[in-house]
Coordinates of N, CA and C in Angstrom, one line a residue:
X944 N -5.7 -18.8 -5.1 CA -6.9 -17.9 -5.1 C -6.5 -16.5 -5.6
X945 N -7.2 -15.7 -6.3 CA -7.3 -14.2 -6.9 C -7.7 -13.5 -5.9
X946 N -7.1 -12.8 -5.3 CA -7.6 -11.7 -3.6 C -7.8 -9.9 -4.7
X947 N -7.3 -9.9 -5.8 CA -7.4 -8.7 -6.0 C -8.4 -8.0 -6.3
X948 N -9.7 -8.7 -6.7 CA -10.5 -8.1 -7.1 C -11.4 -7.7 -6.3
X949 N -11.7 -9.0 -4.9 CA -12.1 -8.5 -4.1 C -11.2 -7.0 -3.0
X950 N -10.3 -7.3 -3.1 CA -9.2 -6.0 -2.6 C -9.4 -5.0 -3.1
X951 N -9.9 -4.5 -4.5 CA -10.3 -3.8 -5.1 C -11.5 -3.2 -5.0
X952 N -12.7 -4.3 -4.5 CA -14.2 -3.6 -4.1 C -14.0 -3.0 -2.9
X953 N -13.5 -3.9 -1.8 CA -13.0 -3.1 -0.1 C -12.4 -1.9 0.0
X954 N -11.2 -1.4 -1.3 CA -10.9 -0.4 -1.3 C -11.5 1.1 -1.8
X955 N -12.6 0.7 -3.1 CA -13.3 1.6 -3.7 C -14.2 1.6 -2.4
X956 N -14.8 1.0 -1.7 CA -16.5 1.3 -0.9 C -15.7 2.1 0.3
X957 N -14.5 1.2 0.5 CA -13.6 2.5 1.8 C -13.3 4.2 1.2
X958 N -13.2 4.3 0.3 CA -12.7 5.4 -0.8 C -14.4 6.4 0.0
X959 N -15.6 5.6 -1.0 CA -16.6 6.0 -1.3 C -17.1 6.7 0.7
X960 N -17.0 5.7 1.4 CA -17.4 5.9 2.5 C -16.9 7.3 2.9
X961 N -15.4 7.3 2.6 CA -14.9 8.3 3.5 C -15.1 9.6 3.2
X962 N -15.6 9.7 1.5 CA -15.5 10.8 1.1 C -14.6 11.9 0.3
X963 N -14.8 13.0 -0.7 CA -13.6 13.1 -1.2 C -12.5 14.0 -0.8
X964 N -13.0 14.3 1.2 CA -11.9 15.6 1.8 C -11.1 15.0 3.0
X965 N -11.3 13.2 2.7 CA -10.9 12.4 4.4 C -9.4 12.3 4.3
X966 N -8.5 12.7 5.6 CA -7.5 12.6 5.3 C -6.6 10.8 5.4
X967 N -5.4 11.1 5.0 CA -5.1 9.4 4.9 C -3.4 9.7 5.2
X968 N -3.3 8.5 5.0 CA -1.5 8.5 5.3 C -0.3 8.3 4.5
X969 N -0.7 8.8 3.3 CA -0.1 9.1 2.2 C 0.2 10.9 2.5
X970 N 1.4 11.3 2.5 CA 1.8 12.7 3.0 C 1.0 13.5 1.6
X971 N 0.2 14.7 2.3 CA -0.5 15.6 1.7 C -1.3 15.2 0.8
X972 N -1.9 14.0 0.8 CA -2.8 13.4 0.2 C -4.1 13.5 0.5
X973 N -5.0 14.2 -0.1 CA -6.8 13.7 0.5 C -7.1 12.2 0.0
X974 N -8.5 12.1 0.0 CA -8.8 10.9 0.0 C -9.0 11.0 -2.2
X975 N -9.7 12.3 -2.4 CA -9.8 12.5 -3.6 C -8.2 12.5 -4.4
X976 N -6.9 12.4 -4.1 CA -5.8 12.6 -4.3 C -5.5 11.1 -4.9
X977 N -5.5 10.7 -3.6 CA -5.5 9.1 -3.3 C -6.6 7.9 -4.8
X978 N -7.5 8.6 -4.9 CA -8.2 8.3 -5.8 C -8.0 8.3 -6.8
X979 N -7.5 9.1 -7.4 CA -6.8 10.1 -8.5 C -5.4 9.4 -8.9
X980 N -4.6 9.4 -7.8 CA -3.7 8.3 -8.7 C -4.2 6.7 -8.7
X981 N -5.1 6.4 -7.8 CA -5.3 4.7 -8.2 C -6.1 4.7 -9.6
X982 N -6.9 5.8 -9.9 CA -7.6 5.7 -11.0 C -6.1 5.7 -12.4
X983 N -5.5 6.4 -12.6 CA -4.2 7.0 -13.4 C -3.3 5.9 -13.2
X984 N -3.1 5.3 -12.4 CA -1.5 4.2 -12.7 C -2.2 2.9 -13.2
X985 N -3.4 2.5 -13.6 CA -3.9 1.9 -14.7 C -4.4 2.4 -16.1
X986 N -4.4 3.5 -16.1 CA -5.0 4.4 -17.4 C -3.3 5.2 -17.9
X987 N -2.7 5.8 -17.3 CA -1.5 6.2 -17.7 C -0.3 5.6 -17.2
X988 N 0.6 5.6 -18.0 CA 1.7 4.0 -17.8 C 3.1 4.9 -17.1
X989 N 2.7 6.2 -17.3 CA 4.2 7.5 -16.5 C 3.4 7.4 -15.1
X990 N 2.5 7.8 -14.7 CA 1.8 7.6 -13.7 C 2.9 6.7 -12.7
X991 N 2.3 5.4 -13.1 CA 2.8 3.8 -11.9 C 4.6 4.3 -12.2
X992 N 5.1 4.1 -13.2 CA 6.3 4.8 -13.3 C 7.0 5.7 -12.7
X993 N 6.1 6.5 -12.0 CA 6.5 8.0 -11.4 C 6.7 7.6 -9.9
X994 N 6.4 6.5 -9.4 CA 6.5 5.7 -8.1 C 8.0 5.2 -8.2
X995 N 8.6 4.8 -9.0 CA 9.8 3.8 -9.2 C 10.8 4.3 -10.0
X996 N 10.3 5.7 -10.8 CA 11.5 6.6 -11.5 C 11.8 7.5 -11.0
X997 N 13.1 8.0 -10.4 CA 12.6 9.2 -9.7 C 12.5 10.4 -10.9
X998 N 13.0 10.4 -12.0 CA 12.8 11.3 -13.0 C 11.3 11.4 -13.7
X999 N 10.3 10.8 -13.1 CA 9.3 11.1 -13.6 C 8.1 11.2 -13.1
X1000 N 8.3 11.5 -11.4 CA 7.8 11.4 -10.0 C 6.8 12.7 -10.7
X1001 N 7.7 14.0 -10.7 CA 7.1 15.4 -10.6 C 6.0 15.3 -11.6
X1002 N 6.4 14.6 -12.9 CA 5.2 14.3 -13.9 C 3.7 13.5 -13.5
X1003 N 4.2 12.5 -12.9 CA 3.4 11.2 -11.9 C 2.4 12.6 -11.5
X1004 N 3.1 13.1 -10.1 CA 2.2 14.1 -9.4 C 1.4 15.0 -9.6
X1005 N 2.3 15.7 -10.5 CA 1.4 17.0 -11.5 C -0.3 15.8 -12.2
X1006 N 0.2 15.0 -12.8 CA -1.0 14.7 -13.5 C -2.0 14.2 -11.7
X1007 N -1.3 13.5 -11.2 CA -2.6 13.4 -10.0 C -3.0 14.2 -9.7
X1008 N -2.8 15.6 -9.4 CA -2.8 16.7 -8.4 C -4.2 17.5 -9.5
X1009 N -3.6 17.3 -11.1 CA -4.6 17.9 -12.0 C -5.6 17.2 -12.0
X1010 N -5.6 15.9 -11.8 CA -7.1 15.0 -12.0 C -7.7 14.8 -11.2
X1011 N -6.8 15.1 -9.9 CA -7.6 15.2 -8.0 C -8.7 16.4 -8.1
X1012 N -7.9 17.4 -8.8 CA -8.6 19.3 -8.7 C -10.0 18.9 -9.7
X1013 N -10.2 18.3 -10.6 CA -11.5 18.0 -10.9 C -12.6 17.7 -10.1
X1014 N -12.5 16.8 -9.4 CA -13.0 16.0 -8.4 C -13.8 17.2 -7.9
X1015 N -14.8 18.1 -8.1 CA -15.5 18.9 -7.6 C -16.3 18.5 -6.6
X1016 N -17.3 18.0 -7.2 CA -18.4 17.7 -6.2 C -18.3 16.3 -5.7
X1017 N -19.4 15.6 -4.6 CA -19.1 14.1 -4.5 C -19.6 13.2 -5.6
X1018 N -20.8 13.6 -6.7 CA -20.3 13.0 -7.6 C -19.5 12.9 -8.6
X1019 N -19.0 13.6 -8.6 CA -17.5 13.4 -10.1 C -16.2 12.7 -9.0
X1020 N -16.4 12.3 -7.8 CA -15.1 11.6 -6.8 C -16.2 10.1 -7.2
X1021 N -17.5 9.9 -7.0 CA -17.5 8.7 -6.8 C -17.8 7.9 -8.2
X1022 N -17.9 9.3 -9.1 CA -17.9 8.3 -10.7 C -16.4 8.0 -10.8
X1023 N -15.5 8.5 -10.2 CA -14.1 8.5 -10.5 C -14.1 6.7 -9.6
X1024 N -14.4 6.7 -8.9 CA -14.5 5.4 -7.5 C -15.0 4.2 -8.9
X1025 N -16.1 4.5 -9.1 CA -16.3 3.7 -9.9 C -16.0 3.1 -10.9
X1026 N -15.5 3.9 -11.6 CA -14.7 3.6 -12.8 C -13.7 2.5 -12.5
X1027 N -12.8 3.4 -11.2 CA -11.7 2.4 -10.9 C -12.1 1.2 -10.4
X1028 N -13.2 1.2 -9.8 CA -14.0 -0.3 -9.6 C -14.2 -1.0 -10.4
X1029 N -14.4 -0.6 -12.0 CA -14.8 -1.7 -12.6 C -13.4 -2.6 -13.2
X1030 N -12.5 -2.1 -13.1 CA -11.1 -2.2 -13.3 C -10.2 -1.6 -14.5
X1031 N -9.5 -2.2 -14.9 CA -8.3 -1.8 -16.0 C -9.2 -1.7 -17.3
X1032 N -8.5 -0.9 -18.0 CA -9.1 -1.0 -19.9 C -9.0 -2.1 -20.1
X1033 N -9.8 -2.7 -21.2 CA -9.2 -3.8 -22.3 C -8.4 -4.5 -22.3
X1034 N -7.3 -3.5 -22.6 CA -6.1 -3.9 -23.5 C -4.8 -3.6 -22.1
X1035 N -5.3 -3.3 -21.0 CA -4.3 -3.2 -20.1 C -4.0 -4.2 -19.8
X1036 N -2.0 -4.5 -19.6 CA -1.6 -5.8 -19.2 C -2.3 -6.1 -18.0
X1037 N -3.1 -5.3 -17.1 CA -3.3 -5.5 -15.3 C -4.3 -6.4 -15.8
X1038 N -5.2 -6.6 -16.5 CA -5.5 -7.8 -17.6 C -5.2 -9.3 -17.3
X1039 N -4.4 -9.5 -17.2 CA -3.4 -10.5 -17.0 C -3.7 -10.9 -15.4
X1040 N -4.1 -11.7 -15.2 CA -3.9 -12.3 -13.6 C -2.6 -12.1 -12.6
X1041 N -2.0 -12.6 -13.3 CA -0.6 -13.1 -12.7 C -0.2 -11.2 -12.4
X1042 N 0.2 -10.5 -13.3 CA 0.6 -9.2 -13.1 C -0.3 -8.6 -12.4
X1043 N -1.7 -8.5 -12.6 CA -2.6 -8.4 -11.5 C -2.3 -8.1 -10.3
X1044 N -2.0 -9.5 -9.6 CA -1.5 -9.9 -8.3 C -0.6 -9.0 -7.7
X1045 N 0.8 -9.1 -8.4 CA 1.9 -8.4 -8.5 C 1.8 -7.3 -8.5
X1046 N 1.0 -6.4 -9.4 CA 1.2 -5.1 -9.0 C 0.2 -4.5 -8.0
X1047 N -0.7 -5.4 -8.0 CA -1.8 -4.6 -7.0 C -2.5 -5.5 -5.8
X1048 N -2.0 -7.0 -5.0 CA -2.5 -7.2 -3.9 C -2.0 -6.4 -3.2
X1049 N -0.5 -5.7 -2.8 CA -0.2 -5.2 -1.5 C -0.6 -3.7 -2.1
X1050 N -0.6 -3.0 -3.7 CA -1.2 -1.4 -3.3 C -2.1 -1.5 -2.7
X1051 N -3.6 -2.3 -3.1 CA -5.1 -2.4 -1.9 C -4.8 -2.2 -1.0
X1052 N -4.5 -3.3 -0.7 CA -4.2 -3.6 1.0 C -4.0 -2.2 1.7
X1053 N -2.4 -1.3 0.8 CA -2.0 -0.7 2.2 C -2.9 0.7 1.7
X1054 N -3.7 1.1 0.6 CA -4.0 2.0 -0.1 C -5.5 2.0 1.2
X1055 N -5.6 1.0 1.4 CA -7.2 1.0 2.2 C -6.8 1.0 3.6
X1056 N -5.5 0.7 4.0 CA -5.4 0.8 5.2 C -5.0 2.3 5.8
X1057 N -4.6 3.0 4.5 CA -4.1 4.3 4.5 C -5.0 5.2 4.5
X1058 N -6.3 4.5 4.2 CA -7.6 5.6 4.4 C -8.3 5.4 5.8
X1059 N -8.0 3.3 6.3 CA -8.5 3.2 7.8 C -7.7 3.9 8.5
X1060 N -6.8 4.3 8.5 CA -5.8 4.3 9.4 C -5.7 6.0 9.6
X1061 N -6.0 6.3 9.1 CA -6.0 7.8 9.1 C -6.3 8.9 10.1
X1062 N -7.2 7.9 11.0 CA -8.3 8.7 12.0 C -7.6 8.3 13.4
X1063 N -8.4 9.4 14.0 CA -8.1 9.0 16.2 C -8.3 7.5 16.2
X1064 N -9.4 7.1 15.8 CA -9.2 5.6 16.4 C -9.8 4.3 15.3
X1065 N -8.7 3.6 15.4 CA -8.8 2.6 14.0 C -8.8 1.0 14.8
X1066 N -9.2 -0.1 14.5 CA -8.4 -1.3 14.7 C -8.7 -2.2 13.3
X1067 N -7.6 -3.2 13.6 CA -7.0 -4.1 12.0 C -8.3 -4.5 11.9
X1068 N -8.3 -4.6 10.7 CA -9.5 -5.6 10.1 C -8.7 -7.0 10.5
X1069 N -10.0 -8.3 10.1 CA -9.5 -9.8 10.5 C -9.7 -10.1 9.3
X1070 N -7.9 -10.6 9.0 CA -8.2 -11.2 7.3 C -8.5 -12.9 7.2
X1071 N -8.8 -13.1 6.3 CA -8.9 -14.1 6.1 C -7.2 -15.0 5.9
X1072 N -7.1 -16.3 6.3 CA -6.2 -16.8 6.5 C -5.5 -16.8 5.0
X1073 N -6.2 -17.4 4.1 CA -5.3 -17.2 3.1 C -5.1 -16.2 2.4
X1074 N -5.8 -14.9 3.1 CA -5.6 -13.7 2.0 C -4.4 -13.7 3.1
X1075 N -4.2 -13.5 4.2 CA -3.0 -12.7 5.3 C -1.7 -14.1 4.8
X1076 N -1.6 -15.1 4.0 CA -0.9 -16.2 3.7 C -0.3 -15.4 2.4
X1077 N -1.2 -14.4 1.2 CA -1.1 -14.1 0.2 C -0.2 -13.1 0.2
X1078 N -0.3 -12.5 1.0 CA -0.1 -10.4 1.6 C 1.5 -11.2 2.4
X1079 N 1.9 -12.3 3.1 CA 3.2 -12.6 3.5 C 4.1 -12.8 1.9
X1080 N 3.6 -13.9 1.2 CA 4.1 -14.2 0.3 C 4.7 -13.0 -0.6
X1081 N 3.6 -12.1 -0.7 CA 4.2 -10.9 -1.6 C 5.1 -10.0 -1.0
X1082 N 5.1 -9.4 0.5 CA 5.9 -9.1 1.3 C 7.6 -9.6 0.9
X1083 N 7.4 -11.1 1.5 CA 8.6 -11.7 1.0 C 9.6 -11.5 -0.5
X1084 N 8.7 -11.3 -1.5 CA 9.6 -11.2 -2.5 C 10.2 -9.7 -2.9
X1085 N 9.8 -8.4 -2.2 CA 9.9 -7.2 -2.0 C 10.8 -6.8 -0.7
X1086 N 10.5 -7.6 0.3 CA 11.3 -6.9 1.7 C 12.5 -6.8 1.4
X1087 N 13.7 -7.0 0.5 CA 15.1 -6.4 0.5 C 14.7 -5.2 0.3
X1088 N 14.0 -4.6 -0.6 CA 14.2 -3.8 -1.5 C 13.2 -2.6 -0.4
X1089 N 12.7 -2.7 0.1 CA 11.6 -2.0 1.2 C 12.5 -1.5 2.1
X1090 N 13.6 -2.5 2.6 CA 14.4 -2.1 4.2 C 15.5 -2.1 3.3
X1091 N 15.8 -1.6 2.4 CA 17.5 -1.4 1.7 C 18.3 -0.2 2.1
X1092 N 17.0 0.8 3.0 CA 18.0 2.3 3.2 C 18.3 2.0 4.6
X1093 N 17.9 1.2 5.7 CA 17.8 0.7 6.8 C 19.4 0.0 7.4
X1094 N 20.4 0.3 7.9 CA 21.7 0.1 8.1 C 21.7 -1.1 9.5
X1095 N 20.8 -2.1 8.6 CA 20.7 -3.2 9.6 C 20.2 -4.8 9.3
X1096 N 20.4 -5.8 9.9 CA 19.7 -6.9 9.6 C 18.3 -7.0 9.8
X1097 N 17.2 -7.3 8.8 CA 16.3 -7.1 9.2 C 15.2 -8.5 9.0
X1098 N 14.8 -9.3 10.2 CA 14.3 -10.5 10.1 C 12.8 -10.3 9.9
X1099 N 12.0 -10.9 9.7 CA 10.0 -10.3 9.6 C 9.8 -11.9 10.0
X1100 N 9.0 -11.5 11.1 CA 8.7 -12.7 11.8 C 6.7 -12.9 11.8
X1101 N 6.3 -13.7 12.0 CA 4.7 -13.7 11.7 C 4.5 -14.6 12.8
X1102 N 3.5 -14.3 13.7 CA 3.3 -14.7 15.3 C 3.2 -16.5 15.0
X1103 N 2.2 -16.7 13.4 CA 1.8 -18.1 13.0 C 2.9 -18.6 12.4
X1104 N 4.0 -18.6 12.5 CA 5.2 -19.0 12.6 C 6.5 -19.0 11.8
X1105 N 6.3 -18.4 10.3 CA 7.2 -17.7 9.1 C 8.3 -16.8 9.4
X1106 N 9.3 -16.7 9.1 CA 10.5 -16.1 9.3 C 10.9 -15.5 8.1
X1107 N 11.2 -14.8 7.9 CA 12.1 -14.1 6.5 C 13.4 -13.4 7.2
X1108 N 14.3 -13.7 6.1 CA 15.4 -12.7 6.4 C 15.4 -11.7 5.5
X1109 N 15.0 -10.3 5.6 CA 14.8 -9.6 4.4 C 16.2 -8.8 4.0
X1110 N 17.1 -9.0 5.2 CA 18.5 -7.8 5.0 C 19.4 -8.8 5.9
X1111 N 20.3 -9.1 5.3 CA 21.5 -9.8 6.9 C 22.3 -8.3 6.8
X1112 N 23.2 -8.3 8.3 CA 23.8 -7.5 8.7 C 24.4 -8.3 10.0
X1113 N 25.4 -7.2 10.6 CA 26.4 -8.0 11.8 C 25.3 -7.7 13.1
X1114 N 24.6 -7.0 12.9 CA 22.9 -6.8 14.4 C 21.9 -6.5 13.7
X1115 N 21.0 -7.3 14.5 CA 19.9 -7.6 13.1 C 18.4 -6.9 14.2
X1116 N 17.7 -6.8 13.8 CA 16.3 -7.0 14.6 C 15.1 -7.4 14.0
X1117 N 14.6 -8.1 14.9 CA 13.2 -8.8 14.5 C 11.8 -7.8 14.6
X1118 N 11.0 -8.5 13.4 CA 10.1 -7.3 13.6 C 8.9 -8.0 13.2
X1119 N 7.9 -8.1 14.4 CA 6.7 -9.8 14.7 C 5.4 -8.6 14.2
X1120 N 5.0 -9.5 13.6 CA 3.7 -8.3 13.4 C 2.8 -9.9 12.3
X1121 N 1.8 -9.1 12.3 CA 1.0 -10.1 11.2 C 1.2 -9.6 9.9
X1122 N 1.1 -10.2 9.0 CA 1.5 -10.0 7.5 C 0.9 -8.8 7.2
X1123 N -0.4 -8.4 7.5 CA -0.7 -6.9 6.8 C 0.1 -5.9 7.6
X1124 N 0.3 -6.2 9.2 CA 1.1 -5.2 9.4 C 2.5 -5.3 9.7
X1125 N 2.9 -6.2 9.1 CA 4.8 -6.6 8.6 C 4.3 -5.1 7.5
X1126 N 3.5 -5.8 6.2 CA 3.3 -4.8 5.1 C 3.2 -3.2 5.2
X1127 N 2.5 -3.0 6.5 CA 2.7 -1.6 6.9 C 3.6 -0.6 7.0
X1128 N 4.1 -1.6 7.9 CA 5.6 -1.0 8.4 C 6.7 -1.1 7.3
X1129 N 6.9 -1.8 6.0 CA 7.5 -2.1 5.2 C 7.4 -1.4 4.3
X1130 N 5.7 -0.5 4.1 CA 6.2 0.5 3.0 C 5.8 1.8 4.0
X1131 N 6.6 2.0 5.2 CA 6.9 3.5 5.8 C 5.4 3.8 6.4
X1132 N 4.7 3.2 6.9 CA 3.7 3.3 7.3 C 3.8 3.1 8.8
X1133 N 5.2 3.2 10.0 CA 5.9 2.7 10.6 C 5.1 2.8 12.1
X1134 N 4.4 4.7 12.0 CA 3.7 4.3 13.6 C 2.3 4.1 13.3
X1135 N 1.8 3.3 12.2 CA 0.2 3.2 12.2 C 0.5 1.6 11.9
X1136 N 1.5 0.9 12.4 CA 1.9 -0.8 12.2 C 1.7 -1.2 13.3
X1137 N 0.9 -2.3 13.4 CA 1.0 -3.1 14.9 C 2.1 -4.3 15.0
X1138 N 3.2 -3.5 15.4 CA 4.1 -4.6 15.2 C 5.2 -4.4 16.4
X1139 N 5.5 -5.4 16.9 CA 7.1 -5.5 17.9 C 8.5 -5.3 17.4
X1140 N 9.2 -5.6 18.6 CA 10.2 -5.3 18.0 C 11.3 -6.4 18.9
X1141 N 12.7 -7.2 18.7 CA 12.7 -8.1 18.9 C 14.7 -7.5 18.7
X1142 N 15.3 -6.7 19.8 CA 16.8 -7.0 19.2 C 17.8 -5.6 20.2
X1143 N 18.8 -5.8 20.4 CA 19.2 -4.7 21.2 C 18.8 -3.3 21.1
X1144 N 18.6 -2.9 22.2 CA 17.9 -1.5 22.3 C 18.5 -0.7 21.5
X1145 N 19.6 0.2 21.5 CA 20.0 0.8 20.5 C 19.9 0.8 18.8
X1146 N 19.8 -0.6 18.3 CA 19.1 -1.4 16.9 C 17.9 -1.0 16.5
X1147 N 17.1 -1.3 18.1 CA 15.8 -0.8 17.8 C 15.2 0.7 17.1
X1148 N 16.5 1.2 18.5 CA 15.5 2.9 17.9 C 16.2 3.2 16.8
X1149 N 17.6 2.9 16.2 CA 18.0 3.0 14.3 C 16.8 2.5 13.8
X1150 N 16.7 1.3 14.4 CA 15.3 1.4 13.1 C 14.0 2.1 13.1
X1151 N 13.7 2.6 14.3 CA 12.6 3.1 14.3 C 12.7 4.9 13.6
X1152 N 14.1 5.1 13.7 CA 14.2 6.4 13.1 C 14.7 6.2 11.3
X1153 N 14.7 5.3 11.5 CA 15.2 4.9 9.9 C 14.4 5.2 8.9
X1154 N 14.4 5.6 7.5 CA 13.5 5.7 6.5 C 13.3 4.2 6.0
X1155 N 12.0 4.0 5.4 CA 11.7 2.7 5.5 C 10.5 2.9 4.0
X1156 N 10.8 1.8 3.7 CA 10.1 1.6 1.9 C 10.1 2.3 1.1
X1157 N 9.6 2.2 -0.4 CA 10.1 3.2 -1.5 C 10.0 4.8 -1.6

């Protein structure tokens, strides 16, 4: 099944709801910020780039920060919502299903959780089994690369029964959470994750002080 597109209406109506001054958990981000680059890393190709290069971060930024400061009133944030609702250009590879998937089930996901999550009081949404089956799967093929700065073995465990080893090491710790919020915790989203923790005390709190995803 294709979860993106629906991932993509949940995320724009959460966008739209909150408004363009709601804070979120992307550091110094508004909601109109937040907007600004999901609109830009399908319209400009340095943008998505500027996440994974570090030589072209400051460029990435600069242009969000310039396209966020537009965002005047609430309608020029929700024509901006919109737009990115309807999705990619044409001729953009995001086009493509397969790449689709890949580059953008887990941004939604954590991009909307970054706007629920934001506030005094939040709880998980209830996913549907095979979207939360979808959100493991993609986890899995990323978790080295997520827990790489982490000086530890790192196992992701899922209460419905899935195991990954995402890092071996000589002390390892388990980390039980449900797939969206394994995913939380995996891209540094660490105290807004509902997740355990499973390995000698001392392991634990390294990891909990550890820097954690890209």
């Amino acid at each position: 099944m294709h979860f993106v597109e629906p991932s993509r209406e949940v995320l724009a109506e959460t966008l739209l709801a909150a408004g363009p001054d709601a804070a979120t958990l992307c550091a110094g981000w508004l909601t109109r910020d937040l907007a600004a680059h999901l609109y830009l890393r399908e319209r400009k190709i340095g943008v998505g780039l500027g996440l994974l290069i570090k030589r072209l971060s400051k460029a990435s930024d600069h242009a969000t920060a310039e396209l966020a400061r537009t965002l005047k009133t609430p309608e020029d944030y929700a024509k901006l919502i919109n737009d990115f609702r309807a999705g990619p250009p044409a001729l953009s590879p995001l086009r493509i299903k397969a790449l689709d998937e890949s580059s953008n089930l887990i941004e939604y996901f954590v991009h909307t959780e970054d706007v629920r999550r934001a506030v005094d009081r939040w709880a998980p949404r209830a996913l549907d089994q095979a979207y939360s089956d979808a959100l493991w799967d993609e986890l899995v093929k990323r978790a080295a690369i997520l827990y790489r700065g982490v000086d530890l073995g790192i196992v992701l465990v899922s209460p419905s029964g899935p195991r990954h080893v995402a890092k071996r090491a000589p002390v390892s710790v388990a980390i039980v959470g449900e797939p969206g919020e394994l995913l939380m915790h995996a891209h540094g989203r660490t105290r807004h994750a509902l997740v355990t923790f499973e390995g000698q005390p001392d392991a634990v709190a390294l990891l909990q002080s550890a820097e954690v995803g890209l």
